PDB file of C-alpha atoms in Angstrom:
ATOM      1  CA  UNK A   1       0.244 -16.453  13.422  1.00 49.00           C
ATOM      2  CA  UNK A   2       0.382 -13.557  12.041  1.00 71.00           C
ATOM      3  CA  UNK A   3      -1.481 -12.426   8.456  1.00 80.00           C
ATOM      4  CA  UNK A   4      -0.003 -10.838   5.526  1.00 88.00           C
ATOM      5  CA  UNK A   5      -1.887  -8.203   3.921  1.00 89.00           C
ATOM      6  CA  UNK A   6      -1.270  -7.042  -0.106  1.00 92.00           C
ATOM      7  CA  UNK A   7      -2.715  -4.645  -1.804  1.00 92.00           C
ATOM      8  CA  UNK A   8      -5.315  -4.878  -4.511  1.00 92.00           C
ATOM      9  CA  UNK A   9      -6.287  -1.449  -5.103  1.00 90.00           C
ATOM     10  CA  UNK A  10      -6.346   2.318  -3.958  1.00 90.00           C
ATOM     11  CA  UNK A  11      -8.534   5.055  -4.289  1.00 89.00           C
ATOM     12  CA  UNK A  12      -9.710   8.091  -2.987  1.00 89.00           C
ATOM     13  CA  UNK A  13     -12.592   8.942  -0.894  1.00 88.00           C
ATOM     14  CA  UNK A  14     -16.020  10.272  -2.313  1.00 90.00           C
ATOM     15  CA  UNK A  15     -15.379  13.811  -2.930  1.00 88.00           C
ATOM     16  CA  UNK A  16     -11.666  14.282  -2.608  1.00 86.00           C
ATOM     17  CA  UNK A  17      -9.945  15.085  -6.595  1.00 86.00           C
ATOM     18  CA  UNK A  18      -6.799  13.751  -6.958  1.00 84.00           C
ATOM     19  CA  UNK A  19      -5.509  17.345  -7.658  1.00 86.00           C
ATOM     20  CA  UNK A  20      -5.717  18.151  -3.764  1.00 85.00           C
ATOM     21  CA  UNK A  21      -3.363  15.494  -3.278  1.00 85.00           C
ATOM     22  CA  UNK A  22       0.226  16.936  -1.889  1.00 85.00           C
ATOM     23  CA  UNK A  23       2.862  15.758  -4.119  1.00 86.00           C
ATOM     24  CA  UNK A  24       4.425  13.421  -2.234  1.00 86.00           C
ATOM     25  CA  UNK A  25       1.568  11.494  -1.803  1.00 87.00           C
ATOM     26  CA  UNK A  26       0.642  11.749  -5.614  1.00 87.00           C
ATOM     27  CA  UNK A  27       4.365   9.879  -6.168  1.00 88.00           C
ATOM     28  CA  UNK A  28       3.714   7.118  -3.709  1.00 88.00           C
ATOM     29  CA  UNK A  29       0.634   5.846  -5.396  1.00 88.00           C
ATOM     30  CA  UNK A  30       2.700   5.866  -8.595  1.00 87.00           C
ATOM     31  CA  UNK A  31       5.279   3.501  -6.621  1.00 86.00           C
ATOM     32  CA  UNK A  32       2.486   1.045  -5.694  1.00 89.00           C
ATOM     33  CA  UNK A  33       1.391  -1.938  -7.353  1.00 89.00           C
ATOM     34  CA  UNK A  34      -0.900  -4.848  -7.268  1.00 90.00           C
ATOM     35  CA  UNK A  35       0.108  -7.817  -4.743  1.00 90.00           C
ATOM     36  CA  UNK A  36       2.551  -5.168  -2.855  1.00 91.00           C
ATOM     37  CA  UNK A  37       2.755  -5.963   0.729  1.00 90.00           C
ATOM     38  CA  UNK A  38       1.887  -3.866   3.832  1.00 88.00           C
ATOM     39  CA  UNK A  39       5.174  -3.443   4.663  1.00 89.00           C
ATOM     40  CA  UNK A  40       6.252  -2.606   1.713  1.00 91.00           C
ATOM     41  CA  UNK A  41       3.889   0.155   1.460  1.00 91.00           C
ATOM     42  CA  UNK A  42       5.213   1.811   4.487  1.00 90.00           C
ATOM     43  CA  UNK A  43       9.020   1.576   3.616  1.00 91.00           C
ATOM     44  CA  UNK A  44       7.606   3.177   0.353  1.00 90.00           C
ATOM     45  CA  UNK A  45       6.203   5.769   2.451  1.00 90.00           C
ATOM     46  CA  UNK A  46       8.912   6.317   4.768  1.00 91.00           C
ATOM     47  CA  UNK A  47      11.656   6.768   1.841  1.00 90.00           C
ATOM     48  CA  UNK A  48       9.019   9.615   0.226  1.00 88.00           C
ATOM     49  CA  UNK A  49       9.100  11.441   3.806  1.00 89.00           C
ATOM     50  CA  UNK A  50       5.669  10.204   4.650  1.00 90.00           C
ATOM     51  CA  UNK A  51       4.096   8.796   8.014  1.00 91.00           C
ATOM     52  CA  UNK A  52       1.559   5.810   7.005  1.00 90.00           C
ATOM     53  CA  UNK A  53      -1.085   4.768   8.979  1.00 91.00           C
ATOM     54  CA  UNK A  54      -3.406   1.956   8.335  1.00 89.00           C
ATOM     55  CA  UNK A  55      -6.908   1.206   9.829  1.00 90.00           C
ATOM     56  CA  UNK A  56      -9.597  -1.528   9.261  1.00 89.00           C
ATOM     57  CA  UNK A  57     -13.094  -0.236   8.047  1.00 89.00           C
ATOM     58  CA  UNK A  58     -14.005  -3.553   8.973  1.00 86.00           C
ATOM     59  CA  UNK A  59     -12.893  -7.032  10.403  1.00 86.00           C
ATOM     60  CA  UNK A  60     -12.335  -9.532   7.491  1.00 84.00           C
ATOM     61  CA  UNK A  61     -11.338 -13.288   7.522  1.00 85.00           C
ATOM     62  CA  UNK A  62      -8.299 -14.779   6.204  1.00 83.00           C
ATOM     63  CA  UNK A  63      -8.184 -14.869   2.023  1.00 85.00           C
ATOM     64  CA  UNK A  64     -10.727 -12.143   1.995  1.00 88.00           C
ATOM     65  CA  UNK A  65     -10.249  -8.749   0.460  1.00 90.00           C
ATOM     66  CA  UNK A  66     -10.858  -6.046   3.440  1.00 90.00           C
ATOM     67  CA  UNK A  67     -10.981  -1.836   2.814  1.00 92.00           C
ATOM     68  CA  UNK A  68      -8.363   0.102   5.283  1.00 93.00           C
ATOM     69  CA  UNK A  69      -8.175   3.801   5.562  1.00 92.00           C
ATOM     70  CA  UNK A  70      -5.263   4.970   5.010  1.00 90.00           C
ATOM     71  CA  UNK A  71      -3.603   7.838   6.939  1.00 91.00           C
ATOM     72  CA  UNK A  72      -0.316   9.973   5.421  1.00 89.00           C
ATOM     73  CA  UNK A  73       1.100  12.600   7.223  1.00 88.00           C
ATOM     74  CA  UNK A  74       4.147  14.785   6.119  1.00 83.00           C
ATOM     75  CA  UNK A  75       4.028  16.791   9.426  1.00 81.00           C
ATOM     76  CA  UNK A  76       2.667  20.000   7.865  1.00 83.00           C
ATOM     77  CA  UNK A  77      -0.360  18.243   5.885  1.00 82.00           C
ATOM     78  CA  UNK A  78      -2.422  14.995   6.271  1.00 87.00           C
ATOM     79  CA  UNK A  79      -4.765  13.185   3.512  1.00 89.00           C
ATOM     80  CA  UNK A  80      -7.065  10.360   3.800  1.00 90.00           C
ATOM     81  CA  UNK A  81      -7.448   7.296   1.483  1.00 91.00           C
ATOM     82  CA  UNK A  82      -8.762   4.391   1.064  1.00 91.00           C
ATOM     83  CA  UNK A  83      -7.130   0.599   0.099  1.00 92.00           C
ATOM     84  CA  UNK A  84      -8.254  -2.857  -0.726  1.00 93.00           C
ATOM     85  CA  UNK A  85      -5.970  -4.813   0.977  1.00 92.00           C
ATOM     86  CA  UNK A  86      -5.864  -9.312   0.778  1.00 92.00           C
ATOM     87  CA  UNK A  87      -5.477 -10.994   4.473  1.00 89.00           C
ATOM     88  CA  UNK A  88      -3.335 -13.853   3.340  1.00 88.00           C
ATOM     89  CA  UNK A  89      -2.100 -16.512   5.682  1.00 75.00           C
ATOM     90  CA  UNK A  90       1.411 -15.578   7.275  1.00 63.00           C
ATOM     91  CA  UNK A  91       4.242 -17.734   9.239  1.00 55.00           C
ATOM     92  CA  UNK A  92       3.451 -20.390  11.031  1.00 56.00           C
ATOM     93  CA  UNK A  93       4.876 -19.015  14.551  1.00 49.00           C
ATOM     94  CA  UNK A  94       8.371 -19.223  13.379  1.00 50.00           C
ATOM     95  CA  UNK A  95      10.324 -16.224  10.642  1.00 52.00           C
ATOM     96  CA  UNK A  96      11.109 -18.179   8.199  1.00 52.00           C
ATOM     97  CA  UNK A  97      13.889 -16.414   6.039  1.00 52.00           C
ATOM     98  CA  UNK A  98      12.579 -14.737   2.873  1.00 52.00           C
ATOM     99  CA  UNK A  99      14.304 -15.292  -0.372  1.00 50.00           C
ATOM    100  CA  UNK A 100      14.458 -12.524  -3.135  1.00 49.00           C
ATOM    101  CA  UNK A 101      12.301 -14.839  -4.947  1.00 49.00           C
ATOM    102  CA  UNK A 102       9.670 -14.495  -2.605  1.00 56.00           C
ATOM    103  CA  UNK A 103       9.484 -10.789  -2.399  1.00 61.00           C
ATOM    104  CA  UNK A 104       7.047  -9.037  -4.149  1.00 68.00           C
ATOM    105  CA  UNK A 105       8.423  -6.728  -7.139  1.00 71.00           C
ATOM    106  CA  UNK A 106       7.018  -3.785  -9.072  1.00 71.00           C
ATOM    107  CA  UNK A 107       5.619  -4.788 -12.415  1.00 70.00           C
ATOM    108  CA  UNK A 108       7.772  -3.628 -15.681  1.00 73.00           C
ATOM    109  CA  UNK A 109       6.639  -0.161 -16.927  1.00 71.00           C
ATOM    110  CA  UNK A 110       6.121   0.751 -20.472  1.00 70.00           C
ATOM    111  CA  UNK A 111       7.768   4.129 -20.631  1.00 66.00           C
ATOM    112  CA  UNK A 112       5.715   5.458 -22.642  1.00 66.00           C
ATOM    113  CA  UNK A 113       2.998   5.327 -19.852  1.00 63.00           C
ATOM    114  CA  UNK A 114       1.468   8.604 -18.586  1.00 58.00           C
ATOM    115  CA  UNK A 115       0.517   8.912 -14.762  1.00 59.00           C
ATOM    116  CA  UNK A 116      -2.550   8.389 -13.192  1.00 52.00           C
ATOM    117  CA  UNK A 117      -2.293  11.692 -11.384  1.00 46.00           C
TER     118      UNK A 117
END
């Protein structure tokens, strides 16, 4: 069976400023959002041009909250951050077929929002 993982959170590492961020980067963690799946994140990535890489800090059971590293590469430059990331039970050995109910969407913005970065 295989485990879903969402995101709860994403921040940088001790000592890195958000200002040494390449651009592309900076625009994927404005796409991001709470409960935003794994595999969502790397589509996300992949559109912005982006390779994605994710790696466990540590092992963490199912409905726990675990931190992963990850990894972006554009080919030219590579930065390192860090996510929270919910194991969540998956399938039960069989795809089941996804409605568009089921698929996790982007919160509604307020326009007049400024950016984090």
């Amino acid at each position: 069976m295989a485990d879903i993982y969402l995101l709860t959170g994403l921040t940088l590492p001790q000592g890195v400023a958000h200002e040494s961020l390449p651009g592309a980067v900076t625009l994927f963690m404005a796409d991001c959002w709470p409960g935003m799946s794994r595999t969502q994140m790397i589509a996300r990535a992949k559109r912005r041009g982006l390779r994605l890489s994710f790696r466990a800090t540590a092992r963490c059971a199912s409905g726990e909250t675990g931190v992963f590293e990850l990894r972006f590469s554009d080919g030219a430059v590579e930065c390192l951050m860090l996510a929270r990331l919910q194991r969540v039970g998956g399938r039960n050995g069989k795809r089941r077929q996804t409605s568009r109910t089921d698929i996790s969407r982007p919160p509604p913005r307020d326009p007049r929002q400024t950016r984090l970065f």
